[in-house]
C-alpha cells in the first residue's frame, strides 16, 4: 500500500512539482541563450553543421560526365564502370578536431545518380571490399555527413589488403597533413586501366589502380603531391608511389586544378613539382602496415 500511495500521490502536490520542474527548465534554457549572446563566450560547433568549407564547383575538375554535389564532397559518376571517376573535397584541421560520431556502416544506393549507382549486394561474395574514396574518417563530426560517405557512388572495389593496408596508410597520413597545413584540396578515384573484371549484378569494374592528389593552396608554402597505387597489397613505402600531380593527370586524363588555380604559370609549377620532405609520413605507421595490416 505504501508503494500505491507514493505512485498516486496527492494531486495538488503533484501539480506543484510539475510546475516547479517546468520553471526550472525554462530558467535553464534562458540562461544558456543568454550565455550564447555574451561576447567572448565560445560554443561548440552544432552537431548538424555539415561543413566548415564552402562547397564550390570551381574547386573541382571540369567533366563531361554528370557532376553530383553532396553536402561536403563532389563527384562525377562513370556509368560504364558503375563507380565515381573522381571524388573531390576539402579537408581541414577544424573538421578533424571536432568530436567524432560513430561510423554508420550503412551502405546504400546513391539516388542522386540519374542512371542509378551500384548496390551494396554487388560486392557480396566478390572477394573485394567496399573501398571508400572520400574516407568515412574524413567526415566523422556529423551523422548525416558520415552517412553520405557510405553512398555507393563513393565506393570502389578494392583488394582487402590494399584497402586495409597501403590505402589506409595514405588516408591516415593525409589527415596528418591536413592537421599540419590547416586545409587541403583533395581529388581521389579509381584508374580502371585495361581491367575487364567486373563484380555483381551491376557489373562494377575492378580498378587496376587508385589515385589521390593533394593540394595545399594556402600561404606561406603552396605545394601539391600525387599518388598512384596498384589495387593490391604492397610492402613498398608510400614514397615509391608519390609523383607530381601532372603525372597523375597524364595517366587519368583529368585536369585537376584548371578551375581552382587561375594562374596558368602557378598551376604549371604546382603540378610539375613535388618535394617529399614537405609531406612527411609516419614511419611507425608504415611499419605497422608491413608487419600487421598486410597480414
PDB file of N, CA and C in Angstrom, residues 143-220:
ATOM      1  N   UNK A 143      26.561  12.993 -38.111  1.00  0.00           N
ATOM      2  CA  UNK A 143      25.961  11.738 -38.550  1.00  0.00           C
ATOM      3  C   UNK A 143      25.531  11.784 -40.017  1.00  0.00           C
ATOM      4  N   UNK A 144      24.837  12.832 -40.423  1.00  0.00           N
ATOM      5  CA  UNK A 144      24.350  12.912 -41.801  1.00  0.00           C
ATOM      6  C   UNK A 144      25.506  12.985 -42.790  1.00  0.00           C
ATOM      7  N   UNK A 145      26.539  13.745 -42.440  1.00  0.00           N
ATOM      8  CA  UNK A 145      27.715  13.870 -43.301  1.00  0.00           C
ATOM      9  C   UNK A 145      28.420  12.522 -43.435  1.00  0.00           C
ATOM     10  N   UNK A 146      28.553  11.805 -42.327  1.00  0.00           N
ATOM     11  CA  UNK A 146      29.202  10.500 -42.363  1.00  0.00           C
ATOM     12  C   UNK A 146      28.401   9.507 -43.192  1.00  0.00           C
ATOM     13  N   UNK A 147      27.088   9.567 -43.087  1.00  0.00           N
ATOM     14  CA  UNK A 147      26.241   8.659 -43.863  1.00  0.00           C
ATOM     15  C   UNK A 147      26.469   8.830 -45.360  1.00  0.00           C
ATOM     16  N   UNK A 148      26.720  10.062 -45.793  1.00  0.00           N
ATOM     17  CA  UNK A 148      26.929  10.302 -47.225  1.00  0.00           C
ATOM     18  C   UNK A 148      28.165   9.584 -47.757  1.00  0.00           C
ATOM     19  N   UNK A 149      29.166   9.386 -46.906  1.00  0.00           N
ATOM     20  CA  UNK A 149      30.367   8.684 -47.377  1.00  0.00           C
ATOM     21  C   UNK A 149      30.095   7.207 -47.633  1.00  0.00           C
ATOM     22  N   UNK A 150      28.951   6.703 -47.168  1.00  0.00           N
ATOM     23  CA  UNK A 150      28.586   5.308 -47.394  1.00  0.00           C
ATOM     24  C   UNK A 150      27.643   5.144 -48.585  1.00  0.00           C
ATOM     25  N   UNK A 151      27.399   6.225 -49.322  1.00  0.00           N
ATOM     26  CA  UNK A 151      26.670   6.095 -50.577  1.00  0.00           C
ATOM     27  C   UNK A 151      27.525   5.297 -51.557  1.00  0.00           C
ATOM     28  N   UNK A 152      26.912   4.425 -52.323  1.00  0.00           N
ATOM     29  CA  UNK A 152      27.668   3.530 -53.188  1.00  0.00           C
ATOM     30  C   UNK A 152      28.390   4.262 -54.316  1.00  0.00           C
ATOM     31  N   UNK A 153      28.019   5.486 -54.598  1.00  0.00           N
ATOM     32  CA  UNK A 153      28.757   6.284 -55.587  1.00  0.00           C
ATOM     33  C   UNK A 153      30.152   6.638 -55.089  1.00  0.00           C
ATOM     34  N   UNK A 154      30.376   6.534 -53.789  1.00  0.00           N
ATOM     35  CA  UNK A 154      31.677   6.842 -53.182  1.00  0.00           C
ATOM     36  C   UNK A 154      32.501   5.575 -52.945  1.00  0.00           C
ATOM     37  N   UNK A 155      32.060   4.473 -53.500  1.00  0.00           N
ATOM     38  CA  UNK A 155      32.665   3.169 -53.220  1.00  0.00           C
ATOM     39  C   UNK A 155      33.221   2.550 -54.500  1.00  0.00           C
ATOM     40  N   UNK A 156      34.402   1.938 -54.380  1.00  0.00           N
ATOM     41  CA  UNK A 156      35.014   1.197 -55.484  1.00  0.00           C
ATOM     42  C   UNK A 156      35.501  -0.159 -54.972  1.00  0.00           C
ATOM     43  N   UNK A 157      35.558  -1.173 -55.836  1.00  0.00           N
ATOM     44  CA  UNK A 157      36.076  -2.482 -55.409  1.00  0.00           C
ATOM     45  C   UNK A 157      37.575  -2.403 -55.126  1.00  0.00           C
ATOM     46  N   UNK A 158      37.947  -2.736 -53.909  1.00  0.00           N
ATOM     47  CA  UNK A 158      39.359  -2.718 -53.525  1.00  0.00           C
ATOM     48  C   UNK A 158      39.753  -4.065 -52.926  1.00  0.00           C
ATOM     49  N   UNK A 159      40.964  -4.501 -53.237  1.00  0.00           N
ATOM     50  CA  UNK A 159      41.506  -5.697 -52.604  1.00  0.00           C
ATOM     51  C   UNK A 159      41.577  -5.458 -51.098  1.00  0.00           C
ATOM     52  N   UNK A 160      41.274  -6.478 -50.310  1.00  0.00           N
ATOM     53  CA  UNK A 160      41.180  -6.305 -48.856  1.00  0.00           C
ATOM     54  C   UNK A 160      42.472  -5.741 -48.261  1.00  0.00           C
ATOM     55  N   UNK A 161      43.600  -6.310 -48.624  1.00  0.00           N
ATOM     56  CA  UNK A 161      44.858  -5.864 -48.022  1.00  0.00           C
ATOM     57  C   UNK A 161      45.375  -4.565 -48.622  1.00  0.00           C
ATOM     58  N   UNK A 162      44.795  -4.141 -49.731  1.00  0.00           N
ATOM     59  CA  UNK A 162      45.055  -2.794 -50.242  1.00  0.00           C
ATOM     60  C   UNK A 162      44.254  -1.788 -49.428  1.00  0.00           C
ATOM     61  N   UNK A 163      42.964  -2.061 -49.271  1.00  0.00           N
ATOM     62  CA  UNK A 163      42.075  -1.170 -48.526  1.00  0.00           C
ATOM     63  C   UNK A 163      42.534  -0.989 -47.085  1.00  0.00           C
ATOM     64  N   UNK A 164      42.882  -2.100 -46.432  1.00  0.00           N
ATOM     65  CA  UNK A 164      43.300  -2.043 -45.034  1.00  0.00           C
ATOM     66  C   UNK A 164      44.787  -1.880 -44.848  1.00  0.00           C
ATOM     67  N   UNK A 165      45.519  -1.729 -45.957  1.00  0.00           N
ATOM     68  CA  UNK A 165      46.967  -1.599 -45.899  1.00  0.00           C
ATOM     69  C   UNK A 165      47.459  -0.254 -46.395  1.00  0.00           C
ATOM     70  N   UNK A 166      47.990  -0.219 -47.621  1.00  0.00           N
ATOM     71  CA  UNK A 166      48.620   0.996 -48.127  1.00  0.00           C
ATOM     72  C   UNK A 166      47.610   2.130 -48.320  1.00  0.00           C
ATOM     73  N   UNK A 167      46.372   1.815 -48.721  1.00  0.00           N
ATOM     74  CA  UNK A 167      45.358   2.862 -48.891  1.00  0.00           C
ATOM     75  C   UNK A 167      44.994   3.475 -47.541  1.00  0.00           C
ATOM     76  N   UNK A 168      44.868   2.626 -46.529  1.00  0.00           N
ATOM     77  CA  UNK A 168      44.613   3.125 -45.172  1.00  0.00           C
ATOM     78  C   UNK A 168      45.766   4.004 -44.700  1.00  0.00           C
ATOM     79  N   UNK A 169      46.990   3.554 -44.945  1.00  0.00           N
ATOM     80  CA  UNK A 169      48.151   4.342 -44.517  1.00  0.00           C
ATOM     81  C   UNK A 169      48.154   5.710 -45.187  1.00  0.00           C
ATOM     82  N   UNK A 170      47.860   5.752 -46.477  1.00  0.00           N
ATOM     83  CA  UNK A 170      47.823   7.033 -47.180  1.00  0.00           C
ATOM     84  C   UNK A 170      46.735   7.932 -46.608  1.00  0.00           C
ATOM     85  N   UNK A 171      45.551   7.390 -46.374  1.00  0.00           N
ATOM     86  CA  UNK A 171      44.453   8.183 -45.823  1.00  0.00           C
ATOM     87  C   UNK A 171      44.821   8.769 -44.460  1.00  0.00           C
ATOM     88  N   UNK A 172      45.463   7.979 -43.619  1.00  0.00           N
ATOM     89  CA  UNK A 172      45.825   8.471 -42.288  1.00  0.00           C
ATOM     90  C   UNK A 172      46.907   9.539 -42.373  1.00  0.00           C
ATOM     91  N   UNK A 173      47.849   9.390 -43.291  1.00  0.00           N
ATOM     92  CA  UNK A 173      48.856  10.433 -43.480  1.00  0.00           C
ATOM     93  C   UNK A 173      48.235  11.712 -44.022  1.00  0.00           C
ATOM     94  N   UNK A 174      47.250  11.589 -44.900  1.00  0.00           N
ATOM     95  CA  UNK A 174      46.566  12.777 -45.420  1.00  0.00           C
ATOM     96  C   UNK A 174      45.909  13.546 -44.281  1.00  0.00           C
ATOM     97  N   UNK A 175      45.323  12.842 -43.328  1.00  0.00           N
ATOM     98  CA  UNK A 175      44.728  13.535 -42.178  1.00  0.00           C
ATOM     99  C   UNK A 175      45.805  14.231 -41.347  1.00  0.00           C
ATOM    100  N   UNK A 176      46.962  13.606 -41.217  1.00  0.00           N
ATOM    101  CA  UNK A 176      48.079  14.274 -40.531  1.00  0.00           C
ATOM    102  C   UNK A 176      48.465  15.552 -41.265  1.00  0.00           C
ATOM    103  N   UNK A 177      48.542  15.489 -42.586  1.00  0.00           N
ATOM    104  CA  UNK A 177      48.928  16.664 -43.379  1.00  0.00           C
ATOM    105  C   UNK A 177      47.882  17.764 -43.276  1.00  0.00           C
ATOM    106  N   UNK A 178      46.608  17.393 -43.198  1.00  0.00           N
ATOM    107  CA  UNK A 178      45.558  18.400 -43.045  1.00  0.00           C
ATOM    108  C   UNK A 178      45.676  19.099 -41.693  1.00  0.00           C
ATOM    109  N   UNK A 179      46.029  18.350 -40.662  1.00  0.00           N
ATOM    110  CA  UNK A 179      46.205  18.971 -39.347  1.00  0.00           C
ATOM    111  C   UNK A 179      47.408  19.912 -39.334  1.00  0.00           C
ATOM    112  N   UNK A 180      48.431  19.585 -40.102  1.00  0.00           N
ATOM    113  CA  UNK A 180      49.643  20.412 -40.145  1.00  0.00           C
ATOM    114  C   UNK A 180      49.489  21.630 -41.042  1.00  0.00           C
ATOM    115  N   UNK A 181      48.683  21.504 -42.093  1.00  0.00           N
ATOM    116  CA  UNK A 181      48.573  22.570 -43.094  1.00  0.00           C
ATOM    117  C   UNK A 181      47.240  23.301 -43.064  1.00  0.00           C
ATOM    118  N   UNK A 182      46.373  22.926 -42.145  1.00  0.00           N
ATOM    119  CA  UNK A 182      45.073  23.568 -41.925  1.00  0.00           C
ATOM    120  C   UNK A 182      44.012  23.186 -42.955  1.00  0.00           C
ATOM    121  N   UNK A 183      44.363  23.189 -44.250  1.00  0.00           N
ATOM    122  CA  UNK A 183      43.349  22.914 -45.270  1.00  0.00           C
ATOM    123  C   UNK A 183      44.005  22.307 -46.504  1.00  0.00           C
ATOM    124  N   UNK A 184      43.387  21.242 -47.020  1.00  0.00           N
ATOM    125  CA  UNK A 184      43.884  20.585 -48.221  1.00  0.00           C
ATOM    126  C   UNK A 184      42.737  20.380 -49.208  1.00  0.00           C
ATOM    127  N   UNK A 185      43.065  20.505 -50.483  1.00  0.00           N
ATOM    128  CA  UNK A 185      42.130  20.196 -51.566  1.00  0.00           C
ATOM    129  C   UNK A 185      42.505  18.815 -52.111  1.00  0.00           C
ATOM    130  N   UNK A 186      41.559  17.901 -52.107  1.00  0.00           N
ATOM    131  CA  UNK A 186      41.851  16.502 -52.426  1.00  0.00           C
ATOM    132  C   UNK A 186      40.931  16.009 -53.541  1.00  0.00           C
ATOM    133  N   UNK A 187      41.509  15.315 -54.495  1.00  0.00           N
ATOM    134  CA  UNK A 187      40.732  14.607 -55.517  1.00  0.00           C
ATOM    135  C   UNK A 187      41.252  13.174 -55.553  1.00  0.00           C
ATOM    136  N   UNK A 188      40.345  12.211 -55.557  1.00  0.00           N
ATOM    137  CA  UNK A 188      40.744  10.806 -55.496  1.00  0.00           C
ATOM    138  C   UNK A 188      39.796   9.952 -56.324  1.00  0.00           C
ATOM    139  N   UNK A 189      40.286   8.803 -56.784  1.00  0.00           N
ATOM    140  CA  UNK A 189      39.413   7.950 -57.575  1.00  0.00           C
ATOM    141  C   UNK A 189      40.119   6.722 -58.113  1.00  0.00           C
ATOM    142  N   UNK A 190      39.387   5.922 -58.880  1.00  0.00           N
ATOM    143  CA  UNK A 190      39.945   4.698 -59.456  1.00  0.00           C
ATOM    144  C   UNK A 190      40.583   4.954 -60.812  1.00  0.00           C
ATOM    145  N   UNK A 191      41.516   4.099 -61.178  1.00  0.00           N
ATOM    146  CA  UNK A 191      42.041   4.044 -62.543  1.00  0.00           C
ATOM    147  C   UNK A 191      41.703   2.653 -63.069  1.00  0.00           C
ATOM    148  N   UNK A 192      40.760   2.587 -63.975  1.00  0.00           N
ATOM    149  CA  UNK A 192      40.291   1.299 -64.481  1.00  0.00           C
ATOM    150  C   UNK A 192      41.380   0.598 -65.275  1.00  0.00           C
ATOM    151  N   UNK A 193      42.125   1.375 -66.074  1.00  0.00           N
ATOM    152  CA  UNK A 193      43.168   0.793 -66.907  1.00  0.00           C
ATOM    153  C   UNK A 193      42.593  -0.175 -67.927  1.00  0.00           C
ATOM    154  N   UNK A 194      43.211  -1.331 -68.061  1.00  0.00           N
ATOM    155  CA  UNK A 194      42.757  -2.348 -69.019  1.00  0.00           C
ATOM    156  C   UNK A 194      41.900  -3.426 -68.361  1.00  0.00           C
ATOM    157  N   UNK A 195      41.497  -3.179 -67.130  1.00  0.00           N
ATOM    158  CA  UNK A 195      40.735  -4.186 -66.393  1.00  0.00           C
ATOM    159  C   UNK A 195      39.397  -4.483 -67.066  1.00  0.00           C
ATOM    160  N   UNK A 196      39.100  -5.754 -67.203  1.00  0.00           N
ATOM    161  CA  UNK A 196      37.793  -6.188 -67.704  1.00  0.00           C
ATOM    162  C   UNK A 196      37.037  -6.991 -66.645  1.00  0.00           C
ATOM    163  N   UNK A 197      37.634  -7.127 -65.468  1.00  0.00           N
ATOM    164  CA  UNK A 197      36.999  -7.888 -64.385  1.00  0.00           C
ATOM    165  C   UNK A 197      35.871  -7.062 -63.781  1.00  0.00           C
ATOM    166  N   UNK A 198      34.714  -7.668 -63.615  1.00  0.00           N
ATOM    167  CA  UNK A 198      33.580  -6.990 -63.005  1.00  0.00           C
ATOM    168  C   UNK A 198      33.013  -7.847 -61.882  1.00  0.00           C
ATOM    169  N   UNK A 199      32.265  -7.192 -60.986  1.00  0.00           N
ATOM    170  CA  UNK A 199      31.612  -7.905 -59.888  1.00  0.00           C
ATOM    171  C   UNK A 199      30.147  -7.498 -59.823  1.00  0.00           C
ATOM    172  N   UNK A 200      29.320  -8.417 -59.354  1.00  0.00           N
ATOM    173  CA  UNK A 200      27.934  -8.105 -59.050  1.00  0.00           C
ATOM    174  C   UNK A 200      27.009  -8.010 -60.249  1.00  0.00           C
ATOM    175  N   UNK A 201      25.741  -7.912 -59.917  1.00  0.00           N
ATOM    176  CA  UNK A 201      24.691  -7.808 -60.928  1.00  0.00           C
ATOM    177  C   UNK A 201      24.851  -6.568 -61.796  1.00  0.00           C
ATOM    178  N   UNK A 202      25.360  -5.484 -61.192  1.00  0.00           N
ATOM    179  CA  UNK A 202      25.537  -4.234 -61.935  1.00  0.00           C
ATOM    180  C   UNK A 202      26.867  -4.157 -62.670  1.00  0.00           C
ATOM    181  N   UNK A 203      27.653  -5.218 -62.593  1.00  0.00           N
ATOM    182  CA  UNK A 203      28.922  -5.318 -63.318  1.00  0.00           C
ATOM    183  C   UNK A 203      29.842  -4.124 -63.019  1.00  0.00           C
ATOM    184  N   UNK A 204      30.181  -4.010 -61.752  1.00  0.00           N
ATOM    185  CA  UNK A 204      31.103  -2.969 -61.293  1.00  0.00           C
ATOM    186  C   UNK A 204      32.523  -3.384 -61.675  1.00  0.00           C
ATOM    187  N   UNK A 205      33.223  -2.520 -62.396  1.00  0.00           N
ATOM    188  CA  UNK A 205      34.576  -2.857 -62.842  1.00  0.00           C
ATOM    189  C   UNK A 205      35.566  -2.753 -61.690  1.00  0.00           C
ATOM    190  N   UNK A 206      36.452  -3.729 -61.598  1.00  0.00           N
ATOM    191  CA  UNK A 206      37.506  -3.710 -60.579  1.00  0.00           C
ATOM    192  C   UNK A 206      38.684  -2.898 -61.117  1.00  0.00           C
ATOM    193  N   UNK A 207      39.024  -1.766 -60.485  1.00  0.00           N
ATOM    194  CA  UNK A 207      40.113  -0.919 -60.992  1.00  0.00           C
ATOM    195  C   UNK A 207      41.481  -1.589 -60.847  1.00  0.00           C
ATOM    196  N   UNK A 208      42.378  -1.239 -61.747  1.00  0.00           N
ATOM    197  CA  UNK A 208      43.759  -1.708 -61.634  1.00  0.00           C
ATOM    198  C   UNK A 208      44.509  -0.938 -60.562  1.00  0.00           C
ATOM    199  N   UNK A 209      44.210   0.357 -60.459  1.00  0.00           N
ATOM    200  CA  UNK A 209      44.952   1.230 -59.545  1.00  0.00           C
ATOM    201  C   UNK A 209      44.014   2.300 -58.983  1.00  0.00           C
ATOM    202  N   UNK A 210      44.518   3.041 -58.003  1.00  0.00           N
ATOM    203  CA  UNK A 210      43.791   4.177 -57.450  1.00  0.00           C
ATOM    204  C   UNK A 210      44.733   5.375 -57.365  1.00  0.00           C
ATOM    205  N   UNK A 211      44.157   6.570 -57.502  1.00  0.00           N
ATOM    206  CA  UNK A 211      44.962   7.789 -57.418  1.00  0.00           C
ATOM    207  C   UNK A 211      44.429   8.702 -56.320  1.00  0.00           C
ATOM    208  N   UNK A 212      45.304   9.572 -55.879  1.00  0.00           N
ATOM    209  CA  UNK A 212      44.934  10.636 -54.944  1.00  0.00           C
ATOM    210  C   UNK A 212      45.876  11.806 -55.185  1.00  0.00           C
ATOM    211  N   UNK A 213      45.315  13.002 -55.373  1.00  0.00           N
ATOM    212  CA  UNK A 213      46.135  14.209 -55.493  1.00  0.00           C
ATOM    213  C   UNK A 213      45.747  15.159 -54.373  1.00  0.00           C
ATOM    214  N   UNK A 214      46.751  15.795 -53.786  1.00  0.00           N
ATOM    215  CA  UNK A 214      46.563  16.657 -52.616  1.00  0.00           C
ATOM    216  C   UNK A 214      47.216  18.001 -52.885  1.00  0.00           C
ATOM    217  N   UNK A 215      46.474  19.068 -52.623  1.00  0.00           N
ATOM    218  CA  UNK A 215      46.962  20.429 -52.854  1.00  0.00           C
ATOM    219  C   UNK A 215      46.842  21.254 -51.586  1.00  0.00           C
ATOM    220  N   UNK A 216      47.941  21.865 -51.183  1.00  0.00           N
ATOM    221  CA  UNK A 216      47.948  22.888 -50.129  1.00  0.00           C
ATOM    222  C   UNK A 216      48.018  24.225 -50.849  1.00  0.00           C
ATOM    223  N   UNK A 217      46.908  24.946 -50.873  1.00  0.00           N
ATOM    224  CA  UNK A 217      46.811  26.172 -51.674  1.00  0.00           C
ATOM    225  C   UNK A 217      46.807  27.419 -50.799  1.00  0.00           C
ATOM    226  N   UNK A 218      47.351  27.300 -49.601  1.00  0.00           N
ATOM    227  CA  UNK A 218      47.409  28.427 -48.674  1.00  0.00           C
ATOM    228  C   UNK A 218      48.853  28.814 -48.403  1.00  0.00           C
ATOM    229  N   UNK A 219      49.078  30.107 -48.266  1.00  0.00           N
ATOM    230  CA  UNK A 219      50.402  30.593 -47.899  1.00  0.00           C
ATOM    231  C   UNK A 219      50.738  30.104 -46.488  1.00  0.00           C
ATOM    232  N   UNK A 220      52.026  30.005 -46.152  1.00  0.00           N
ATOM    233  CA  UNK A 220      53.164  30.539 -46.908  1.00  0.00           C
ATOM    234  C   UNK A 220      53.776  29.558 -47.909  1.00  0.00           C
TER     235      UNK A 220
END
